[in-house]
Amino acid sequence: MQIDSIDSGIVIDHIRAGFGLKVVDYLNIDTDNQTVAVIMNAASKKLGRKDIVKLENVTDLDIDVKALGLIAPGATVSVIQNHQKISKTHHDLPKRVKNIVKCKNPRCVTSIEAVPHIFHKVNDSGMYRCEYCDHILRPNEL
Amino acid sequence: MELKGRSLIEPLDFSPEEMDMLFDLAGQIIQNPDDYADACKGKLLATLFYEPSTRTRFSFEAAMLRLGGQIIGFSEPGSSSVSKGESIADTIRTVECYADLAVIRHPKEGSATVAARNVEMPVINAGDGGHHHPTQTLTDLLTIRLEKGGFENLTVGFCGDLKFGRTVHSFIRALLRYKGVKIILVSPDELRVPEYVRADMVSAGMEFVETTNIQEVMPGLDVLYVTRVQRERFFNEEDYIRLKDSYIIDLAKIKNAKKELMILHPLPRVNEISPEVDADPRAFYFKQAKNGMFVRMALIMALLGVTKEGESCK
Ligand SMILES: [Zn+2]
């Protein structure tokens, strides 16, 4: 499949396959007013398969880098202007995330008390642990 | 090493040295309980029990009263403002206006953390859902220490509900720090320890085994910790009925056990230890209950920073 590159905008690349739509969701990208392309299962030398998100004519998107690192560890964000890549950043699993995901444990105090949702990284396979109840969150539960 | 003003939410909140200090103090109280009758005179302990618990609440209240202190609290949230939807944060802040320290039991996991973060006074976690129960762990450790002198190189078996058994989670977490400890986990597949407990053991490099067969592992155990399968932890009645009698400890099952085995149980028991075991010298669960009060007396004194004369230390 041929995917047109963009003149100007943001390309989020190297998203693990299956997480492209989640990236759009967690980054609160305005899909009503922006041109957003989500490419799924593109071939990748490093990942085998990967997803890519392209945002056309957007250059000043305020990306929540922790959310991106959590959902798509290893993702890169490239800002493109007039066909030129003007910056590229790499995002890995953050040590701690706040108010990005909620605890899935129905017995967790976060289900009844107005407190921030905080998770800490357990290991590099993307396991996180709820600060309050220790419940483990796996990447496929995001 | 100063426990004054601190909270106890989970076992690793205190260092092994701080725990030893508590156990030493508990040992002194056991020797001469009357010497401590005025240690907490003029101090007020609040007991906030959002979940029924006769035993733990009595143990805390008896501990405070024997130290000469006083208690306020509730044991049925239905009869207090918390049933009207007051947050844990608001309740504990209000209680801090009156009390010097608080004990909280709450069905939600992490509730004691939330309580402690909202106040300056010490907060003691008396059980947060299926998560932790650190004062039971102090009790368990004190009982073992009085008998065996320490915790290193022990093989400790856990049997019963290891999934929702908060006393098990806290006890294992406390044992992570002692050298040569081996953990044997015996439970039906449905009631295995939560993933975070396993992750803790892996990252601490602790040797552990998970099995469904108690007979097989019995001869190697120095301590056997039995827990109750609790109805209220199950979402459906059928699962509870199917699993509740999974492992009943009787004399036949401990026939091949070591002579020095210690059988512990956080109590109350239903039928998971047969009454015929009670008279066996290896049964320690009733001694354990008494130690619970003494170690809570030591804990209250340490968190309030009082000496047996009732003076604030330092
Ligand atoms: Zn949680």
Coordinates of C-alpha atoms and ligand atoms in Angstrom, one line a residue:
Chain A
M1 CA 0.0 0.0 0.0
Q2 CA 1.3 3.4 -0.9
I3 CA 0.8 6.0 1.8
D4 CA 1.1 9.6 0.8
S5 CA 3.5 11.6 2.9
I6 CA 2.3 14.9 4.2
D7 CA 3.5 18.4 3.3
S8 CA 3.0 19.7 6.8
G9 CA 1.9 18.1 10.0
I10 CA 2.8 15.5 12.6
V11 CA 3.7 11.9 12.1
I12 CA 3.6 9.5 15.0
D13 CA 5.4 6.4 13.9
H14 CA 6.5 3.1 15.3
I15 CA 3.3 2.6 17.3
R16 CA 2.9 -1.1 18.2
A17 CA 0.3 -2.7 15.9
G18 CA -3.2 -2.4 17.2
F19 CA -2.6 0.8 19.2
G20 CA -3.0 3.5 16.5
L21 CA -6.6 4.3 17.4
K22 CA -5.8 4.2 21.1
V23 CA -3.1 6.8 20.5
V24 CA -5.7 9.0 18.8
D25 CA -8.0 8.5 21.7
Y26 CA -5.5 9.0 24.6
L27 CA -3.9 12.0 23.0
N28 CA -7.4 13.6 22.7
I29 CA -6.8 14.4 19.1
D30 CA -9.7 16.4 17.6
T31 CA -11.0 14.0 15.0
D32 CA -14.0 16.2 14.2
N33 CA -12.0 19.1 12.8
Q34 CA -8.6 17.6 11.9
T35 CA -7.5 15.5 9.1
V36 CA -6.2 12.3 10.8
A37 CA -4.9 9.2 9.1
V38 CA -4.4 6.1 11.1
I39 CA -2.4 3.5 9.2
M40 CA -2.7 0.0 10.7
N41 CA -0.5 -3.0 10.3
A42 CA 2.1 -1.3 8.1
A43 CA 5.3 -3.3 7.6
S44 CA 8.1 -2.5 9.9
K45 CA 11.6 -3.8 10.0
K46 CA 11.8 -3.4 13.8
L47 CA 8.3 -4.3 14.9
G48 CA 7.1 -6.6 12.1
R49 CA 3.9 -4.7 12.0
K50 CA 3.2 -1.2 13.3
D51 CA 0.6 1.5 13.3
I52 CA 1.2 5.1 12.2
V53 CA -0.9 8.2 12.9
K54 CA -0.6 11.3 10.7
L55 CA -2.1 14.7 11.4
E56 CA -2.2 17.0 8.5
N57 CA -1.5 20.7 8.9
V58 CA -0.9 20.5 12.6
T59 CA 2.5 21.6 13.9
D60 CA 1.9 22.8 17.4
L61 CA 0.0 19.8 18.9
D62 CA 0.6 19.7 22.6
I63 CA 1.3 16.0 22.9
D64 CA 1.0 14.3 26.3
V65 CA 4.4 12.6 26.0
K66 CA 3.7 10.4 29.0
A67 CA 0.4 9.1 27.6
L68 CA 2.1 8.4 24.3
G69 CA 5.0 6.6 26.0
L70 CA 2.6 4.5 27.9
I71 CA 0.3 3.5 25.0
A72 CA 3.0 3.3 22.4
P73 CA 6.5 2.8 23.9
G74 CA 9.1 3.4 21.3
A75 CA 6.9 5.7 19.3
T76 CA 8.5 8.6 17.4
V77 CA 7.0 12.0 16.8
S78 CA 8.1 13.9 13.7
V79 CA 7.1 17.4 12.9
I80 CA 7.1 18.2 9.2
Q81 CA 7.0 21.5 7.5
N82 CA 7.1 21.9 3.7
H83 CA 8.2 18.3 3.3
Q84 CA 11.1 18.8 5.8
K85 CA 11.3 17.0 9.0
I86 CA 12.1 19.7 11.5
S87 CA 12.1 17.6 14.7
K88 CA 11.9 14.0 15.8
T89 CA 11.4 12.8 19.4
H90 CA 11.4 9.3 20.8
H91 CA 9.0 8.2 23.6
D92 CA 9.4 5.3 26.0
L93 CA 7.5 3.9 28.9
P94 CA 7.3 6.6 31.6
K95 CA 8.2 5.7 35.2
R96 CA 5.0 7.2 36.6
V97 CA 1.8 8.3 35.0
K98 CA -0.9 10.4 36.5
N99 CA -4.5 10.6 35.3
I100 CA -4.0 8.9 32.0
V101 CA -5.5 5.5 32.8
K102 CA -7.8 4.4 35.5
C103 CA -7.4 1.4 37.8
K104 CA -9.4 -1.7 36.6
N105 CA -9.7 -3.2 40.1
P106 CA -13.3 -2.8 41.1
R107 CA -12.2 -2.9 44.8
C108 CA -9.7 0.0 44.3
V109 CA -10.3 3.1 46.4
T110 CA -10.0 5.2 43.2
S111 CA -13.5 3.9 42.3
I112 CA -15.1 5.8 45.1
E113 CA -12.7 8.6 46.2
A114 CA -11.7 11.7 44.2
V115 CA -8.0 11.1 44.0
P116 CA -5.6 11.2 41.1
H117 CA -5.1 7.9 39.2
I118 CA -1.4 7.1 39.6
F119 CA 0.5 4.2 38.2
H120 CA 4.2 3.2 38.5
K121 CA 6.1 1.2 36.0
V122 CA 6.9 -2.4 37.1
N123 CA 9.1 -3.5 34.2
D124 CA 10.0 -2.8 30.6
S125 CA 7.3 -5.1 29.3
G126 CA 4.9 -2.3 30.1
M127 CA 3.4 -3.6 33.3
Y128 CA 2.2 -0.9 35.6
R129 CA 1.0 -1.0 39.2
C130 CA -1.7 1.2 40.8
E131 CA -0.2 3.4 43.5
Y132 CA -3.2 2.7 45.9
C133 CA -4.1 -1.0 45.5
D134 CA -1.1 -2.4 43.6
H135 CA -3.3 -3.9 40.9
I136 CA -1.3 -4.7 37.8
L137 CA -2.2 -3.1 34.5
R138 CA -1.0 -4.8 31.4
P139 CA -0.5 -3.2 28.0
N140 CA -3.4 -5.1 26.5
E141 CA -5.7 -3.6 29.1
L142 CA -5.0 0.0 28.0
Chain B
M1 CA 14.8 5.2 63.9
E2 CA 11.8 7.2 65.0
L3 CA 8.3 5.9 64.6
K4 CA 6.6 8.9 66.3
G5 CA 4.1 10.6 64.0
R6 CA 4.4 7.9 61.3
S7 CA 1.6 5.8 59.7
L8 CA 1.5 2.0 59.1
I9 CA -0.2 1.3 55.8
E10 CA 1.8 -1.7 54.6
P11 CA 4.5 -3.8 56.1
L12 CA 7.4 -2.2 54.3
D13 CA 6.6 1.2 55.8
F14 CA 8.9 0.1 58.7
S15 CA 12.4 -1.0 58.4
P16 CA 13.4 -4.4 59.8
E17 CA 15.2 -2.5 62.6
E18 CA 12.1 -0.5 63.4
M19 CA 10.1 -3.7 63.5
D20 CA 12.6 -5.3 65.9
M21 CA 12.2 -2.3 68.1
L22 CA 8.5 -2.8 68.2
F23 CA 8.9 -6.5 68.9
D24 CA 11.3 -5.8 71.7
L25 CA 8.8 -3.3 73.2
A26 CA 6.0 -5.9 72.8
G27 CA 8.1 -8.4 74.6
Q28 CA 8.7 -6.0 77.5
I29 CA 4.9 -5.4 77.7
I30 CA 4.2 -9.1 77.8
Q31 CA 6.6 -9.5 80.7
N32 CA 5.1 -6.6 82.8
P33 CA 1.8 -5.4 81.3
D34 CA 0.9 -3.4 84.4
D35 CA 3.9 -1.1 84.0
Y36 CA 2.2 0.3 80.9
A37 CA -1.2 1.0 82.3
D38 CA -0.8 4.8 82.1
A39 CA 1.4 5.0 79.0
C40 CA -1.3 6.6 76.9
K41 CA -3.2 8.5 79.6
G42 CA -5.0 11.4 78.0
K43 CA -4.6 10.1 74.5
L44 CA -7.5 9.3 72.1
L45 CA -7.6 6.6 69.5
A46 CA -10.2 6.7 66.8
T47 CA -11.4 3.4 65.3
L48 CA -13.0 3.8 61.9
F49 CA -14.4 0.4 60.9
Y50 CA -16.3 0.7 57.6
E51 CA -16.5 -3.1 57.5
P52 CA -17.5 -5.3 60.4
S53 CA -14.6 -6.8 62.3
T54 CA -15.1 -7.8 65.9
R55 CA -11.7 -9.3 66.4
T56 CA -9.3 -6.6 65.0
R57 CA -11.4 -3.8 66.5
F58 CA -11.4 -5.5 70.0
S59 CA -7.7 -6.0 69.7
F60 CA -7.0 -2.3 69.0
E61 CA -9.5 -1.1 71.6
A62 CA -8.2 -3.5 74.3
A63 CA -4.7 -2.4 73.5
M64 CA -5.5 1.3 73.8
L65 CA -7.6 0.8 77.0
R66 CA -4.8 -1.3 78.6
L67 CA -2.4 1.6 77.9
G68 CA -4.7 3.9 79.8
G69 CA -5.9 5.7 76.7
Q70 CA -9.4 6.2 75.4
I71 CA -11.3 5.4 72.2
I72 CA -13.9 6.8 69.9
G73 CA -15.2 5.4 66.7
F74 CA -17.8 3.5 64.7
S75 CA -18.1 -0.1 63.6
E76 CA -21.1 0.2 61.4
P77 CA -20.8 2.9 58.8
G78 CA -24.5 2.6 58.2
S79 CA -25.1 4.5 61.4
S80 CA -22.7 7.4 60.7
S81 CA -22.3 10.2 58.3
V82 CA -20.1 8.1 56.0
S83 CA -23.2 6.3 54.9
K84 CA -24.4 9.6 53.5
G85 CA -21.5 9.5 51.1
E86 CA -18.8 11.5 52.9
S87 CA -15.4 10.9 51.4
I88 CA -12.6 9.1 53.3
A89 CA -10.6 12.4 53.1
D90 CA -13.3 14.4 54.8
T91 CA -14.0 11.8 57.5
I92 CA -10.4 11.4 58.5
R93 CA -9.8 15.2 58.6
T94 CA -12.7 15.6 60.9
V95 CA -11.6 12.8 63.1
E96 CA -8.1 14.4 63.3
C97 CA -9.7 17.4 65.1
Y98 CA -10.5 15.1 68.1
A99 CA -8.1 12.1 68.0
D100 CA -4.4 11.6 68.4
L101 CA -4.3 8.6 66.0
A102 CA -6.7 6.6 63.9
V103 CA -7.2 3.0 62.9
I104 CA -9.1 2.4 59.7
R105 CA -10.6 -0.7 58.1
H106 CA -12.3 -0.2 54.8
P107 CA -13.4 -2.5 52.0
K108 CA -11.7 -0.5 49.3
E109 CA -8.0 -1.3 48.5
G110 CA -5.8 1.7 49.0
S111 CA -8.3 3.4 51.4
A112 CA -5.7 3.6 54.2
T113 CA -3.2 5.3 51.9
V114 CA -5.8 8.0 51.0
A115 CA -6.6 8.5 54.7
A116 CA -3.0 8.9 55.8
R117 CA -2.3 11.4 53.0
N118 CA -5.0 13.7 54.3
V119 CA -3.8 14.1 57.9
E120 CA -0.8 14.8 60.1
M121 CA -1.7 12.2 62.8
P122 CA -0.6 8.6 62.5
V123 CA -3.0 6.3 60.6
I124 CA -2.9 2.5 61.0
N125 CA -4.3 0.3 58.3
A126 CA -6.5 -2.4 59.9
G127 CA -7.3 -4.0 56.6
D128 CA -8.1 -2.4 53.2
G129 CA -10.2 -4.8 51.1
G130 CA -8.1 -7.8 50.0
H131 CA -4.9 -5.7 49.9
H132 CA -3.0 -5.4 53.2
H133 CA -3.4 -6.0 56.9
P134 CA 0.0 -4.9 58.4
T135 CA -0.8 -5.2 62.1
Q136 CA -1.8 -8.8 61.6
T137 CA 1.6 -9.2 60.0
L138 CA 3.2 -7.7 63.1
T139 CA 1.3 -10.3 65.1
D140 CA 2.4 -13.1 62.9
L141 CA 6.0 -12.0 63.0
L142 CA 6.1 -11.5 66.7
T143 CA 4.6 -15.0 67.3
I144 CA 7.3 -16.5 65.1
R145 CA 10.1 -14.4 66.7
L146 CA 9.1 -15.4 70.2
E147 CA 9.3 -19.1 69.2
K148 CA 12.1 -19.2 66.7
G149 CA 14.1 -16.1 67.5
G150 CA 14.1 -14.7 64.0
F151 CA 12.9 -15.2 60.4
E152 CA 16.0 -16.1 58.4
N153 CA 16.0 -19.4 56.5
L154 CA 12.4 -20.3 57.3
T155 CA 10.2 -22.2 54.9
V156 CA 6.8 -20.6 55.2
G157 CA 3.7 -22.3 53.7
F158 CA 0.5 -20.4 52.9
C159 CA -2.7 -22.3 52.5
G160 CA -6.3 -21.3 51.6
D161 CA -7.4 -18.1 50.0
L162 CA -4.2 -16.5 48.7
K163 CA -6.0 -14.2 46.2
F164 CA -8.1 -12.1 48.6
G165 CA -6.2 -13.0 51.7
R166 CA -4.8 -9.6 52.8
T167 CA -3.0 -11.1 55.8
V168 CA -1.1 -13.3 53.3
H169 CA -0.2 -10.4 51.0
S170 CA 1.2 -8.4 54.0
F171 CA 3.0 -11.3 55.5
I172 CA 4.7 -12.2 52.2
R173 CA 5.7 -8.6 51.7
A174 CA 7.3 -8.4 55.1
L175 CA 9.2 -11.7 54.5
L176 CA 10.8 -10.4 51.3
R177 CA 13.5 -8.7 53.4
Y178 CA 14.7 -11.7 55.3
K179 CA 17.5 -13.9 54.0
G180 CA 16.9 -17.5 53.0
V181 CA 13.2 -17.4 53.4
K182 CA 11.3 -19.8 51.1
I183 CA 7.6 -19.4 50.3
I184 CA 5.3 -22.3 49.5
L185 CA 1.9 -21.2 48.2
V186 CA -0.9 -23.8 48.4
S187 CA -4.3 -23.0 46.9
P188 CA -6.8 -23.9 44.3
D189 CA -6.0 -22.3 41.0
E190 CA -8.9 -19.8 41.4
L191 CA -7.4 -18.5 44.7
R192 CA -3.7 -18.0 43.8
V193 CA -1.9 -14.9 44.9
P194 CA -2.4 -11.7 42.9
E195 CA 0.1 -10.9 40.2
Y196 CA 1.7 -8.0 42.2
V197 CA 2.6 -10.4 45.0
R198 CA 4.3 -12.7 42.5
A199 CA 6.0 -9.7 40.9
D200 CA 7.3 -8.6 44.4
M201 CA 8.8 -12.1 45.0
V202 CA 10.4 -12.2 41.6
S203 CA 12.0 -8.8 42.0
A204 CA 13.2 -9.6 45.5
G205 CA 14.8 -12.8 44.2
M206 CA 12.8 -14.8 46.7
E207 CA 12.4 -18.6 46.2
F208 CA 8.8 -19.6 45.9
V209 CA 6.6 -22.5 44.8
E210 CA 3.0 -22.5 43.8
T211 CA 1.2 -25.8 44.2
T212 CA -2.3 -27.3 44.8
N213 CA -1.0 -30.2 46.9
I214 CA -0.5 -29.6 50.6
Q215 CA 0.6 -33.1 51.6
E216 CA 3.5 -33.0 49.2
V217 CA 5.0 -29.8 50.8
M218 CA 4.0 -30.4 54.4
P219 CA 7.3 -32.1 55.6
G220 CA 9.4 -29.1 54.5
L221 CA 7.5 -26.4 56.3
D222 CA 8.7 -24.5 59.4
V223 CA 5.5 -22.3 59.5
L224 CA 2.1 -23.1 58.0
Y225 CA -0.2 -20.1 57.6
V226 CA -3.8 -21.1 57.1
T227 CA -6.4 -18.6 55.9
R228 CA -10.2 -18.7 55.7
V229 CA -12.0 -18.6 52.4
Q230 CA -14.3 -15.6 52.9
R231 CA -17.8 -15.4 51.5
E232 CA -17.8 -11.6 51.2
R233 CA -14.8 -11.7 48.8
F234 CA -16.7 -13.7 46.2
F235 CA -19.0 -12.2 43.6
N236 CA -21.0 -15.4 43.3
E237 CA -22.1 -17.9 45.9
E238 CA -21.4 -21.0 43.9
D239 CA -17.7 -20.3 43.6
Y240 CA -17.6 -19.7 47.4
I241 CA -19.3 -23.0 48.2
R242 CA -17.1 -24.9 45.7
L243 CA -13.9 -23.6 47.2
K244 CA -14.5 -23.0 50.9
D245 CA -13.4 -26.5 52.0
S246 CA -10.5 -26.8 49.6
Y247 CA -7.9 -27.4 52.3
I248 CA -8.9 -28.5 55.7
I249 CA -5.9 -29.0 58.1
D250 CA -6.4 -32.0 60.4
L251 CA -4.1 -34.3 62.4
A252 CA -3.8 -36.7 59.4
K253 CA -2.5 -33.9 57.2
I254 CA 0.2 -32.8 59.7
K255 CA 1.3 -36.3 60.5
N256 CA 4.4 -35.9 58.4
A257 CA 5.1 -32.3 59.4
K258 CA 8.1 -31.2 61.4
K259 CA 7.9 -31.4 65.2
E260 CA 8.7 -27.7 65.3
L261 CA 6.1 -26.7 62.8
M262 CA 4.2 -23.6 63.8
I263 CA 0.6 -23.5 62.6
L264 CA -0.7 -19.9 62.4
H265 CA -4.1 -18.6 61.5
P266 CA -5.2 -14.9 61.6
L267 CA -8.6 -16.0 63.0
P268 CA -11.6 -16.2 63.0
R269 CA -11.5 -19.7 61.6
V270 CA -14.5 -21.5 60.2
N271 CA -13.5 -25.1 59.5
E272 CA -10.2 -24.8 57.7
I273 CA -8.4 -26.1 60.8
S274 CA -10.1 -29.0 62.4
P275 CA -10.6 -28.5 66.2
E276 CA -8.6 -31.7 66.9
V277 CA -5.5 -29.8 65.9
D278 CA -6.0 -27.2 68.7
A279 CA -4.4 -29.4 71.4
D280 CA -1.4 -30.2 69.2
P281 CA 1.7 -28.3 70.4
R282 CA 2.2 -27.1 66.8
A283 CA -1.0 -25.0 67.0
F284 CA -0.1 -21.4 67.7
Y285 CA -3.2 -19.5 66.6
F286 CA -4.6 -18.7 70.0
K287 CA -1.2 -17.5 71.3
Q288 CA -1.0 -15.5 68.2
A289 CA -4.3 -13.7 69.0
K290 CA -2.9 -12.6 72.4
N291 CA 0.3 -11.4 70.9
G292 CA -1.8 -9.3 68.6
M293 CA -2.9 -7.1 71.4
F294 CA 0.6 -6.7 72.8
V295 CA 2.1 -5.8 69.5
R296 CA -0.7 -3.2 68.9
M297 CA 0.1 -1.8 72.3
A298 CA 3.7 -1.4 71.3
L299 CA 2.7 0.1 67.9
I300 CA 0.3 2.7 69.5
M301 CA 3.1 3.7 71.9
A302 CA 5.7 4.0 69.2
L303 CA 3.5 6.1 66.9
L304 CA 2.4 8.4 69.7
G305 CA 6.0 8.6 70.9
V306 CA 5.2 7.8 74.5
T307 CA 7.2 5.9 77.2
K308 CA 5.7 3.6 79.8
E309 CA 5.6 6.6 82.2
G310 CA 3.3 8.3 79.7
E311 CA 5.8 10.9 78.7
S312 CA 6.6 11.9 75.2
C313 CA 10.0 10.7 74.3
K314 CA 12.4 13.2 72.7
Ligands
ZN1 ZN -6.0 0.6 42.1

